[in-house]
């Protein structure tokens, strides 16, 4: 499948009828009026960012303040070829990568190290990173994931999940993995990491998986992580998964998977704090970005929330899932999330909050601002009732709390359904505020579907459901 970034304005202008052209002009006028508004709850980081960086309510913000140097100069720089690597696309370099990083680990307290991957196709199984380390893919460099499942070893399940996400027991390690690390950079001159995930997707489709599929990149229990300026393709499972981490930036990335590839999320911050995903283009078979924090009783027990999460200037498409999702695994809690300047098209949902009975935990202080959508089936969706649990020990009385969701400056073109906001009967979603939300192109029969939610709306078209028409506090929305 040929993946190319879309030039929306140019493509639209070539095929629009005059009537649609006028509609586009209306949208541009609405956007010009809306983008001047500022969000209500700018995130203030407790650490990791400077005071000027921490106010993320403006589109010009950046998260590079996580790092004293965007690309730190390392004391030792070597090439994978120095260790006997062969970039012919068929020779296995698994032991070569492991040997190279094992060697470079000794320089962690001597200025750190950098491993360069030159032009070529470098076939490898999973390998582990080290601290104070840069993995640098030069222009034309492609790291290819091995097609031998034995080269993706089995590791323990995450404690906040209690089992593999797809199968009981352990899970395959990610292609590029790190645990307990600090000061790690994965970057390059737009080199590529290709997980060659088709083999894994077929195991899923055929229901012959023995263990949960591996990610393309997973960092655990780590801090000060930068992933930038690369193309990631064809992950077996979620593409980038920081879990139990802090100070993580994913920036200027292109993340691609076939649109029918199962569970190939783009970026999944999970039980992590101070995470920024910005200036990325994503095509996938699942959520472009999904914020998570553990699964039912295991996430409740661990109680490790995701907090201070920024998703900014992300664009892309996913025909089956969401542009940005929160949950459904959110049992450790999720708070202080800023989603802004996001562009989504040809997708099942725009922004979505997903939870269920048994999840427990909470979702609070979510700010969604300046979102543009085209041909998104359901632009705003709160959902429940997936009946998706790790085992029989989940507690149906563990009800999630969802409170404080601010949605502003949204324009959706040609959605097929009005927003769907479904809370939970004995735990209604409260303090939902919408302002400057315009949905253009809905049929006259399309109406909002709301249950067990309360909140306010101001300048929302078409008129929202009665649960959001309490205008007493709408001015503060």
Tab-separated table of C-alpha atoms in Angstrom:
chain	number	residue	atom	x	y	z
A	1	UNK	CA	0.000	0.000	0.000
A	2	UNK	CA	1.416	3.373	-0.980
A	3	UNK	CA	1.318	5.734	1.966
A	4	UNK	CA	1.563	9.433	1.191
A	5	UNK	CA	0.890	12.478	3.294
A	6	UNK	CA	-2.231	14.228	2.076
A	7	UNK	CA	-2.315	17.793	0.873
A	8	UNK	CA	-5.908	18.406	1.849
A	9	UNK	CA	-6.347	21.882	0.456
A	10	UNK	CA	-4.906	21.063	-2.962
A	11	UNK	CA	-6.837	17.812	-3.345
A	12	UNK	CA	-10.111	19.346	-2.244
A	13	UNK	CA	-9.851	22.332	-4.567
A	14	UNK	CA	-9.412	20.042	-7.562
A	15	UNK	CA	-12.635	18.146	-7.031
A	16	UNK	CA	-15.049	20.425	-5.206
A	17	UNK	CA	-18.306	21.504	-6.756
A	18	UNK	CA	-19.272	25.172	-6.383
A	19	UNK	CA	-21.717	24.332	-3.599
A	20	UNK	CA	-19.067	22.493	-1.621
A	21	UNK	CA	-16.590	25.270	-2.317
A	22	UNK	CA	-18.945	27.737	-0.652
A	23	UNK	CA	-19.271	25.324	2.261
A	24	UNK	CA	-15.497	25.266	2.611
A	25	UNK	CA	-15.401	29.054	2.712
A	26	UNK	CA	-17.881	28.954	5.592
A	27	UNK	CA	-15.647	26.509	7.451
A	28	UNK	CA	-12.581	28.698	6.977
A	29	UNK	CA	-14.465	31.689	8.338
A	30	UNK	CA	-15.559	29.673	11.367
A	31	UNK	CA	-12.009	28.520	11.957
A	32	UNK	CA	-10.691	32.063	11.760
A	33	UNK	CA	-13.151	33.058	14.459
A	34	UNK	CA	-12.470	30.070	16.656
A	35	UNK	CA	-8.709	29.677	16.738
A	36	UNK	CA	-8.324	32.958	18.598
A	37	UNK	CA	-9.879	31.414	21.716
A	38	UNK	CA	-7.635	29.984	24.385
A	39	UNK	CA	-8.323	26.823	26.299
A	40	UNK	CA	-9.535	26.977	29.852
A	41	UNK	CA	-7.121	24.577	31.510
A	42	UNK	CA	-3.566	24.940	30.209
A	43	UNK	CA	-1.385	22.190	31.631
A	44	UNK	CA	1.262	23.172	34.151
A	45	UNK	CA	3.971	20.561	34.433
A	46	UNK	CA	5.474	19.951	37.829
A	47	UNK	CA	8.825	19.094	36.257
A	48	UNK	CA	10.547	18.588	32.953
A	49	UNK	CA	9.483	21.770	31.171
A	50	UNK	CA	10.367	25.389	31.609
A	51	UNK	CA	7.635	27.764	32.745
A	52	UNK	CA	7.292	29.170	29.222
A	53	UNK	CA	7.003	25.713	27.681
A	54	UNK	CA	4.467	24.527	30.231
A	55	UNK	CA	1.687	26.809	28.993
A	56	UNK	CA	0.609	24.699	26.062
A	57	UNK	CA	-2.579	26.548	25.201
A	58	UNK	CA	-1.058	28.188	22.123
A	59	UNK	CA	-0.457	26.443	18.796
A	60	UNK	CA	3.140	27.612	18.615
A	61	UNK	CA	4.217	25.669	21.700
A	62	UNK	CA	6.848	22.970	21.718
A	63	UNK	CA	7.905	20.269	24.135
A	64	UNK	CA	11.614	20.340	23.363
A	65	UNK	CA	12.124	21.885	26.795
A	66	UNK	CA	12.202	18.351	28.148
A	67	UNK	CA	15.843	18.239	27.066
A	68	UNK	CA	18.804	20.482	27.654
A	69	UNK	CA	19.993	19.443	24.180
A	70	UNK	CA	17.622	18.193	21.527
A	71	UNK	CA	20.370	15.929	20.170
A	72	UNK	CA	22.977	15.513	22.918
A	73	UNK	CA	26.544	15.064	21.746
A	74	UNK	CA	27.754	11.630	22.777
A	75	UNK	CA	31.295	10.802	23.850
A	76	UNK	CA	31.574	7.718	21.635
A	77	UNK	CA	30.043	7.335	18.145
A	78	UNK	CA	30.222	4.040	16.260
A	79	UNK	CA	28.471	2.327	13.362
A	80	UNK	CA	26.678	-1.008	13.342
A	81	UNK	CA	29.159	-1.896	10.580
A	82	UNK	CA	31.965	-1.630	13.143
A	83	UNK	CA	30.482	-4.705	14.783
A	84	UNK	CA	30.101	-6.714	11.591
A	85	UNK	CA	26.589	-5.677	10.632
A	86	UNK	CA	25.424	-6.451	7.102
A	87	UNK	CA	22.690	-4.295	5.569
A	88	UNK	CA	21.565	-6.565	2.736
A	89	UNK	CA	18.029	-7.187	4.033
A	90	UNK	CA	18.555	-10.937	4.463
A	91	UNK	CA	21.478	-11.384	6.865
A	92	UNK	CA	20.360	-11.471	10.498
A	93	UNK	CA	21.883	-8.692	12.611
A	94	UNK	CA	20.183	-9.654	15.872
A	95	UNK	CA	23.328	-10.646	17.711
A	96	UNK	CA	25.191	-7.748	16.088
A	97	UNK	CA	22.804	-5.142	17.510
A	98	UNK	CA	22.869	-6.819	20.911
A	99	UNK	CA	26.662	-6.989	20.906
A	100	UNK	CA	27.012	-3.386	19.741
A	101	UNK	CA	24.744	-1.960	22.427
A	102	UNK	CA	26.325	-4.187	25.063
A	103	UNK	CA	29.699	-2.712	24.109
A	104	UNK	CA	28.436	0.867	24.105
A	105	UNK	CA	26.787	0.471	27.485
A	106	UNK	CA	30.204	0.889	29.113
A	107	UNK	CA	30.339	4.544	28.018
A	108	UNK	CA	27.173	5.631	29.835
A	109	UNK	CA	29.113	7.623	32.433
A	110	UNK	CA	31.719	8.848	29.934
A	111	UNK	CA	29.604	11.126	27.799
A	112	UNK	CA	27.293	8.420	26.538
A	113	UNK	CA	27.333	6.718	23.155
A	114	UNK	CA	25.683	6.793	19.742
A	115	UNK	CA	25.140	3.859	17.392
A	116	UNK	CA	24.736	4.885	13.750
A	117	UNK	CA	22.821	2.729	11.296
A	118	UNK	CA	23.910	3.617	7.721
A	119	UNK	CA	22.005	3.274	4.474
A	120	UNK	CA	20.871	-0.286	3.881
A	121	UNK	CA	18.317	-2.827	5.106
A	122	UNK	CA	19.257	-4.233	8.501
A	123	UNK	CA	17.296	-7.346	9.436
A	124	UNK	CA	17.127	-7.970	13.183
A	125	UNK	CA	15.186	-9.486	16.011
A	126	UNK	CA	14.523	-7.655	19.266
A	127	UNK	CA	17.288	-5.764	21.016
A	128	UNK	CA	17.531	-3.700	24.205
A	129	UNK	CA	18.702	-0.107	24.476
A	130	UNK	CA	20.904	1.331	27.205
A	131	UNK	CA	21.024	4.640	29.115
A	132	UNK	CA	22.768	7.781	27.852
A	133	UNK	CA	22.461	6.416	24.360
A	134	UNK	CA	21.385	7.525	20.877
A	135	UNK	CA	20.224	5.182	18.123
A	136	UNK	CA	20.666	7.153	14.889
A	137	UNK	CA	19.287	5.984	11.541
A	138	UNK	CA	20.934	7.700	8.605
A	139	UNK	CA	19.059	8.600	5.427
A	140	UNK	CA	18.169	5.401	3.586
A	141	UNK	CA	18.647	3.198	6.650
A	142	UNK	CA	15.896	0.640	7.280
A	143	UNK	CA	15.730	-1.608	10.334
A	144	UNK	CA	13.606	-4.651	9.450
A	145	UNK	CA	11.877	-6.747	12.102
A	146	UNK	CA	12.695	-10.434	11.976
A	147	UNK	CA	10.053	-12.818	10.646
A	148	UNK	CA	11.093	-15.453	13.188
A	149	UNK	CA	8.849	-15.199	16.306
A	150	UNK	CA	11.658	-16.770	18.357
A	151	UNK	CA	13.642	-13.570	17.811
A	152	UNK	CA	10.924	-11.681	19.708
A	153	UNK	CA	11.365	-13.374	23.134
A	154	UNK	CA	8.547	-13.736	25.663
A	155	UNK	CA	8.632	-11.390	28.670
A	156	UNK	CA	6.455	-10.976	31.743
A	157	UNK	CA	3.076	-9.237	31.442
A	158	UNK	CA	2.831	-5.659	32.615
A	159	UNK	CA	1.717	-5.555	36.275
A	160	UNK	CA	-0.996	-2.997	35.462
A	161	UNK	CA	-2.503	-5.449	32.951
A	162	UNK	CA	-1.993	-8.743	34.795
A	163	UNK	CA	-1.614	-10.694	31.551
A	164	UNK	CA	-0.839	-10.098	27.920
A	165	UNK	CA	-3.280	-7.668	26.363
A	166	UNK	CA	-4.374	-10.229	23.772
A	167	UNK	CA	-3.507	-13.603	25.289
A	168	UNK	CA	-3.075	-14.974	28.799
A	169	UNK	CA	0.434	-15.129	30.202
A	170	UNK	CA	3.443	-13.253	28.905
A	171	UNK	CA	3.934	-11.223	25.754
A	172	UNK	CA	6.460	-10.836	22.978
A	173	UNK	CA	9.064	-8.171	23.670
A	174	UNK	CA	9.110	-5.139	21.389
A	175	UNK	CA	11.508	-4.928	18.449
A	176	UNK	CA	13.352	-2.003	20.087
A	177	UNK	CA	13.044	-2.235	23.862
A	178	UNK	CA	14.249	-0.443	26.971
A	179	UNK	CA	13.625	-0.871	30.698
A	180	UNK	CA	14.896	1.276	33.553
A	181	UNK	CA	16.694	3.723	31.279
A	182	UNK	CA	17.440	7.435	31.285
A	183	UNK	CA	18.493	9.885	28.575
A	184	UNK	CA	17.710	7.853	25.447
A	185	UNK	CA	17.237	9.224	21.920
A	186	UNK	CA	15.932	7.316	18.895
A	187	UNK	CA	16.282	9.576	15.855
A	188	UNK	CA	17.917	10.060	12.479
A	189	UNK	CA	17.688	11.592	9.036
A	190	UNK	CA	14.235	10.132	8.404
A	191	UNK	CA	15.439	6.554	8.467
A	192	UNK	CA	12.848	3.802	8.827
A	193	UNK	CA	11.987	1.067	11.298
A	194	UNK	CA	9.751	-1.518	9.611
A	195	UNK	CA	8.276	-4.171	11.891
A	196	UNK	CA	7.142	-6.306	8.931
A	197	UNK	CA	3.987	-6.913	10.902
A	198	UNK	CA	1.942	-8.831	8.310
A	199	UNK	CA	3.039	-12.169	9.764
A	200	UNK	CA	1.746	-11.093	13.169
A	201	UNK	CA	-1.517	-9.677	11.814
A	202	UNK	CA	-2.216	-12.972	10.081
A	203	UNK	CA	-1.684	-14.848	13.344
A	204	UNK	CA	-4.252	-12.503	14.898
A	205	UNK	CA	-6.729	-12.845	12.042
A	206	UNK	CA	-6.328	-16.643	12.059
A	207	UNK	CA	-6.657	-16.791	15.859
A	208	UNK	CA	-3.377	-18.688	16.140
A	209	UNK	CA	-1.464	-16.252	18.369
A	210	UNK	CA	0.152	-17.950	21.373
A	211	UNK	CA	1.200	-14.703	23.080
A	212	UNK	CA	0.377	-11.012	22.765
A	213	UNK	CA	2.156	-9.391	19.824
A	214	UNK	CA	5.162	-7.151	20.441
A	215	UNK	CA	5.312	-3.394	19.928
A	216	UNK	CA	7.674	-1.725	17.512
A	217	UNK	CA	9.192	0.372	20.335
A	218	UNK	CA	8.484	0.030	24.053
A	219	UNK	CA	10.258	1.865	26.859
A	220	UNK	CA	9.405	0.940	30.450
A	221	UNK	CA	10.256	2.527	33.815
A	222	UNK	CA	12.365	5.118	32.008
A	223	UNK	CA	12.792	8.877	31.851
A	224	UNK	CA	14.020	11.532	29.427
A	225	UNK	CA	13.180	9.745	26.185
A	226	UNK	CA	13.100	11.389	22.733
A	227	UNK	CA	11.820	9.658	19.574
A	228	UNK	CA	11.987	11.930	16.535
A	229	UNK	CA	12.453	12.417	12.802
A	230	UNK	CA	11.918	8.818	11.674
A	231	UNK	CA	9.364	6.726	9.834
A	232	UNK	CA	7.897	3.749	11.697
A	233	UNK	CA	6.017	1.188	9.595
A	234	UNK	CA	4.052	-2.001	10.021
A	235	UNK	CA	4.239	-2.551	13.758
A	236	UNK	CA	2.980	-5.977	14.845
A	237	UNK	CA	0.911	-4.300	17.606
A	238	UNK	CA	0.907	-0.792	19.144
A	239	UNK	CA	3.723	1.174	17.521
A	240	UNK	CA	5.231	3.353	20.298
A	241	UNK	CA	4.434	2.387	23.890
A	242	UNK	CA	5.980	4.371	26.764
A	243	UNK	CA	4.788	2.720	29.982
A	244	UNK	CA	5.650	3.743	33.585
A	245	UNK	CA	7.777	6.544	32.102
A	246	UNK	CA	8.289	10.281	32.564
A	247	UNK	CA	9.529	13.060	30.288
A	248	UNK	CA	8.865	11.446	26.907
A	249	UNK	CA	8.698	13.337	23.609
A	250	UNK	CA	7.560	11.795	20.314
A	251	UNK	CA	8.097	14.483	17.682
A	252	UNK	CA	8.216	14.833	13.882
A	253	UNK	CA	7.373	11.190	13.322
A	254	UNK	CA	5.622	9.461	10.434
A	255	UNK	CA	3.838	6.313	11.607
A	256	UNK	CA	2.241	4.073	8.978
A	257	UNK	CA	0.363	0.800	8.882
A	258	UNK	CA	-2.237	-0.611	6.489
A	259	UNK	CA	-5.641	0.723	7.444
A	260	UNK	CA	-6.893	-2.804	8.134
A	261	UNK	CA	-3.904	-3.843	10.258
A	262	UNK	CA	-5.304	-4.844	13.684
A	263	UNK	CA	-4.435	-2.839	16.813
A	264	UNK	CA	-1.626	-0.909	15.185
A	265	UNK	CA	-2.070	2.202	17.371
A	266	UNK	CA	0.347	5.022	16.645
A	267	UNK	CA	1.431	6.210	20.119
A	268	UNK	CA	0.078	4.876	23.442
A	269	UNK	CA	1.266	6.771	26.543
A	270	UNK	CA	0.483	4.359	29.382
A	271	UNK	CA	0.750	5.049	33.129
A	272	UNK	CA	3.243	7.771	32.266
A	273	UNK	CA	3.666	11.437	33.096
A	274	UNK	CA	4.976	14.408	31.106
A	275	UNK	CA	4.483	12.899	27.662
A	276	UNK	CA	4.291	14.997	24.500
A	277	UNK	CA	3.272	13.779	21.045
A	278	UNK	CA	3.574	16.582	18.521
A	279	UNK	CA	4.031	17.281	14.813
A	280	UNK	CA	3.331	13.691	13.764
A	281	UNK	CA	1.528	12.121	10.811
A	282	UNK	CA	-0.152	8.760	11.489
A	283	UNK	CA	-2.095	6.233	9.416
A	284	UNK	CA	-3.114	3.089	11.264
A	285	UNK	CA	-5.650	0.352	11.802
A	286	UNK	CA	-6.467	1.639	15.287
A	287	UNK	CA	-6.255	4.851	17.339
A	288	UNK	CA	-3.699	7.377	16.146
A	289	UNK	CA	-2.947	8.247	19.782
A	290	UNK	CA	-4.436	6.455	22.798
A	291	UNK	CA	-3.810	7.422	26.433
A	292	UNK	CA	-3.991	4.464	28.829
A	293	UNK	CA	-3.258	3.519	32.454
A	294	UNK	CA	-3.890	-0.132	33.184
A	295	UNK	CA	-6.652	-2.687	32.917
A	296	UNK	CA	-9.399	-3.257	35.494
A	297	UNK	CA	-8.342	-4.658	38.883
A	298	UNK	CA	-4.657	-4.742	37.922
A	299	UNK	CA	-4.607	-1.067	36.971
A	300	UNK	CA	-6.635	-0.161	40.069
A	301	UNK	CA	-4.159	-1.988	42.306
A	302	UNK	CA	-1.095	-0.424	40.721
A	303	UNK	CA	-2.733	3.055	40.727
A	304	UNK	CA	-0.186	4.540	38.330
A	305	UNK	CA	-1.976	7.315	36.412
A	306	UNK	CA	-1.170	8.929	33.111
A	307	UNK	CA	-0.882	12.673	33.617
A	308	UNK	CA	0.367	15.810	31.911
A	309	UNK	CA	-0.089	14.462	28.400
A	310	UNK	CA	0.085	16.721	25.327
A	311	UNK	CA	-1.099	15.696	21.852
A	312	UNK	CA	-0.506	18.574	19.472
A	313	UNK	CA	-0.375	19.091	15.701
A	314	UNK	CA	-1.075	15.459	14.923
A	315	UNK	CA	-2.814	14.529	11.687
A	316	UNK	CA	-3.925	11.306	10.085
A	317	UNK	CA	-6.601	8.728	9.417
A	318	UNK	CA	-7.919	5.477	10.862
A	319	UNK	CA	-11.076	4.005	9.335
A	320	UNK	CA	-12.021	1.836	12.311
A	321	UNK	CA	-11.018	3.844	15.380
A	322	UNK	CA	-10.265	7.309	16.800
A	323	UNK	CA	-7.961	10.168	16.020
A	324	UNK	CA	-7.260	10.520	19.739
A	325	UNK	CA	-8.638	8.091	22.309
A	326	UNK	CA	-8.561	8.146	26.095
A	327	UNK	CA	-8.899	4.608	27.444
A	328	UNK	CA	-10.382	2.179	27.376
A	329	UNK	CA	-7.717	0.828	29.733
A	330	UNK	CA	-7.683	3.719	32.228
A	331	UNK	CA	-7.995	2.010	35.605
A	332	UNK	CA	-4.974	3.744	37.131
A	333	UNK	CA	-6.441	7.156	36.315
A	334	UNK	CA	-5.864	9.755	33.604
A	335	UNK	CA	-5.705	13.504	34.245
A	336	UNK	CA	-4.323	16.710	32.752
A	337	UNK	CA	-4.525	15.885	29.058
A	338	UNK	CA	-4.268	18.553	26.363
A	339	UNK	CA	-5.302	17.670	22.795
A	340	UNK	CA	-4.982	20.535	20.334
A	341	UNK	CA	-4.472	21.439	16.677
A	342	UNK	CA	-5.377	17.939	15.494
A	343	UNK	CA	-6.557	17.167	11.940
A	344	UNK	CA	-8.433	13.891	11.332
A	345	UNK	CA	-10.114	12.572	8.206
A	346	UNK	CA	-11.904	9.438	6.935
A	347	UNK	CA	-12.052	7.950	10.424
A	348	UNK	CA	-14.603	6.204	12.609
A	349	UNK	CA	-14.317	8.757	15.422
A	350	UNK	CA	-12.557	12.040	16.011
A	351	UNK	CA	-11.930	12.234	19.752
A	352	UNK	CA	-13.174	9.467	21.990
A	353	UNK	CA	-13.304	8.707	25.700
A	354	UNK	CA	-13.622	4.961	26.300
A	355	UNK	CA	-14.320	3.241	29.601
A	356	UNK	CA	-16.548	0.611	31.155
A	357	UNK	CA	-17.935	-0.888	34.332
A	358	UNK	CA	-15.107	-2.651	36.139
A	359	UNK	CA	-12.484	-0.143	35.036
A	360	UNK	CA	-12.550	1.990	38.186
A	361	UNK	CA	-10.087	4.853	38.040
A	362	UNK	CA	-10.912	8.314	36.726
A	363	UNK	CA	-10.577	10.615	33.729
A	364	UNK	CA	-10.320	14.265	34.713
A	365	UNK	CA	-9.240	17.658	33.416
A	366	UNK	CA	-9.226	16.899	29.707
A	367	UNK	CA	-8.861	19.840	27.295
A	368	UNK	CA	-9.629	19.317	23.610
A	369	UNK	CA	-9.137	22.416	21.451
A	370	UNK	CA	-8.856	23.415	17.809
A	371	UNK	CA	-9.795	20.154	16.092
A	372	UNK	CA	-10.569	19.848	12.382
A	373	UNK	CA	-12.282	16.762	10.941
A	374	UNK	CA	-13.467	15.679	7.521
A	375	UNK	CA	-15.653	12.671	6.808
A	376	UNK	CA	-15.327	11.416	10.356
A	377	UNK	CA	-18.260	9.158	11.142
A	378	UNK	CA	-18.799	10.240	14.783
A	379	UNK	CA	-16.819	13.404	15.583
A	380	UNK	CA	-17.113	13.256	19.397
A	381	UNK	CA	-17.809	10.011	21.204
A	382	UNK	CA	-17.955	8.877	24.835
A	383	UNK	CA	-18.494	5.126	24.943
A	384	UNK	CA	-19.070	2.336	27.434
A	385	UNK	CA	-19.990	-1.326	27.545
A	386	UNK	CA	-17.163	-2.982	25.625
A	387	UNK	CA	-17.331	-5.953	28.036
A	388	UNK	CA	-13.580	-6.282	27.705
A	389	UNK	CA	-11.913	-7.587	30.867
A	390	UNK	CA	-8.635	-9.406	31.667
A	391	UNK	CA	-10.230	-12.305	33.564
A	392	UNK	CA	-13.176	-13.235	35.773
A	393	UNK	CA	-11.808	-11.373	38.824
A	394	UNK	CA	-12.866	-7.902	37.670
A	395	UNK	CA	-15.241	-6.010	39.958
A	396	UNK	CA	-18.482	-4.807	38.310
A	397	UNK	CA	-18.861	-2.312	41.171
A	398	UNK	CA	-15.615	-0.575	40.198
A	399	UNK	CA	-17.093	2.355	38.307
A	400	UNK	CA	-14.932	4.967	36.582
A	401	UNK	CA	-15.322	8.675	37.276
A	402	UNK	CA	-15.251	11.028	34.284
A	403	UNK	CA	-15.293	14.723	35.158
A	404	UNK	CA	-14.041	17.942	33.639
A	405	UNK	CA	-13.873	17.556	29.852
A	406	UNK	CA	-13.491	20.824	27.909
A	407	UNK	CA	-14.094	20.653	24.147
A	408	UNK	CA	-13.742	23.871	22.151
A	409	UNK	CA	-13.118	25.188	18.648
A	410	UNK	CA	-14.094	22.070	16.715
A	411	UNK	CA	-15.164	22.001	13.071
A	412	UNK	CA	-16.357	18.754	11.502
A	413	UNK	CA	-17.194	18.469	7.800
A	414	UNK	CA	-19.472	15.725	6.472
A	415	UNK	CA	-19.818	13.533	9.530
A	416	UNK	CA	-22.504	10.887	9.173
A	417	UNK	CA	-23.611	10.886	12.810
A	418	UNK	CA	-24.012	13.483	15.530
A	419	UNK	CA	-21.939	13.114	18.721
A	420	UNK	CA	-22.621	10.111	20.934
A	421	UNK	CA	-22.062	10.726	24.670
A	422	UNK	CA	-22.830	7.642	26.756
A	423	UNK	CA	-21.937	7.767	30.443
A	424	UNK	CA	-22.477	5.025	33.010
A	425	UNK	CA	-25.768	4.724	34.861
A	426	UNK	CA	-24.463	4.853	38.422
A	427	UNK	CA	-21.505	7.077	37.586
A	428	UNK	CA	-22.597	9.844	35.194
A	429	UNK	CA	-19.941	11.751	33.291
A	430	UNK	CA	-20.087	15.293	34.655
A	431	UNK	CA	-18.806	18.800	33.981
A	432	UNK	CA	-18.717	18.290	30.220
A	433	UNK	CA	-18.268	21.670	28.535
A	434	UNK	CA	-18.473	22.384	24.817
A	435	UNK	CA	-17.861	25.727	23.144
A	436	UNK	CA	-17.577	26.720	19.486
A	437	UNK	CA	-18.359	23.279	18.097
A	438	UNK	CA	-19.688	23.285	14.531
A	439	UNK	CA	-20.764	20.137	12.706
A	440	UNK	CA	-21.451	20.781	9.029
A	441	UNK	CA	-23.099	18.366	6.631
A	442	UNK	CA	-25.165	16.249	9.023
A	443	UNK	CA	-28.554	15.182	7.741
A	444	UNK	CA	-31.565	16.935	9.229
A	445	UNK	CA	-32.520	13.708	11.016
A	446	UNK	CA	-29.164	13.356	12.770
A	447	UNK	CA	-29.432	14.083	16.487
A	448	UNK	CA	-27.147	13.847	19.472
A	449	UNK	CA	-27.361	10.678	21.555
A	450	UNK	CA	-26.646	11.336	25.226
A	451	UNK	CA	-27.127	9.223	28.345
A	452	UNK	CA	-25.843	9.763	31.897
A	453	UNK	CA	-23.881	12.919	31.113
A	454	UNK	CA	-24.236	16.450	32.461
A	455	UNK	CA	-22.656	19.678	31.371
A	456	UNK	CA	-22.892	22.874	29.388
A	457	UNK	CA	-22.714	24.078	25.803
A	458	UNK	CA	-22.102	27.453	24.214
A	459	UNK	CA	-22.141	28.169	20.469
A	460	UNK	CA	-22.654	24.531	19.503
A	461	UNK	CA	-24.357	23.626	16.200
A	462	UNK	CA	-26.492	21.679	15.661
A	463	UNK	CA	-28.151	22.127	19.030
A	464	UNK	CA	-26.782	19.545	21.480
A	465	UNK	CA	-28.732	17.112	23.629
A	466	UNK	CA	-30.741	18.501	26.605
A	467	UNK	CA	-28.165	17.178	29.086
A	468	UNK	CA	-25.722	19.827	27.806
A	469	UNK	CA	-28.204	22.700	27.604
A	470	UNK	CA	-27.871	23.876	31.176
A	471	UNK	CA	-26.481	27.289	30.293
A	472	UNK	CA	-25.969	28.520	33.863
A	473	UNK	CA	-22.224	27.961	33.581
A	474	UNK	CA	-21.902	27.904	29.816
A	475	UNK	CA	-20.003	31.186	29.719
A	476	UNK	CA	-17.132	29.524	31.573
A	477	UNK	CA	-17.048	26.581	29.210
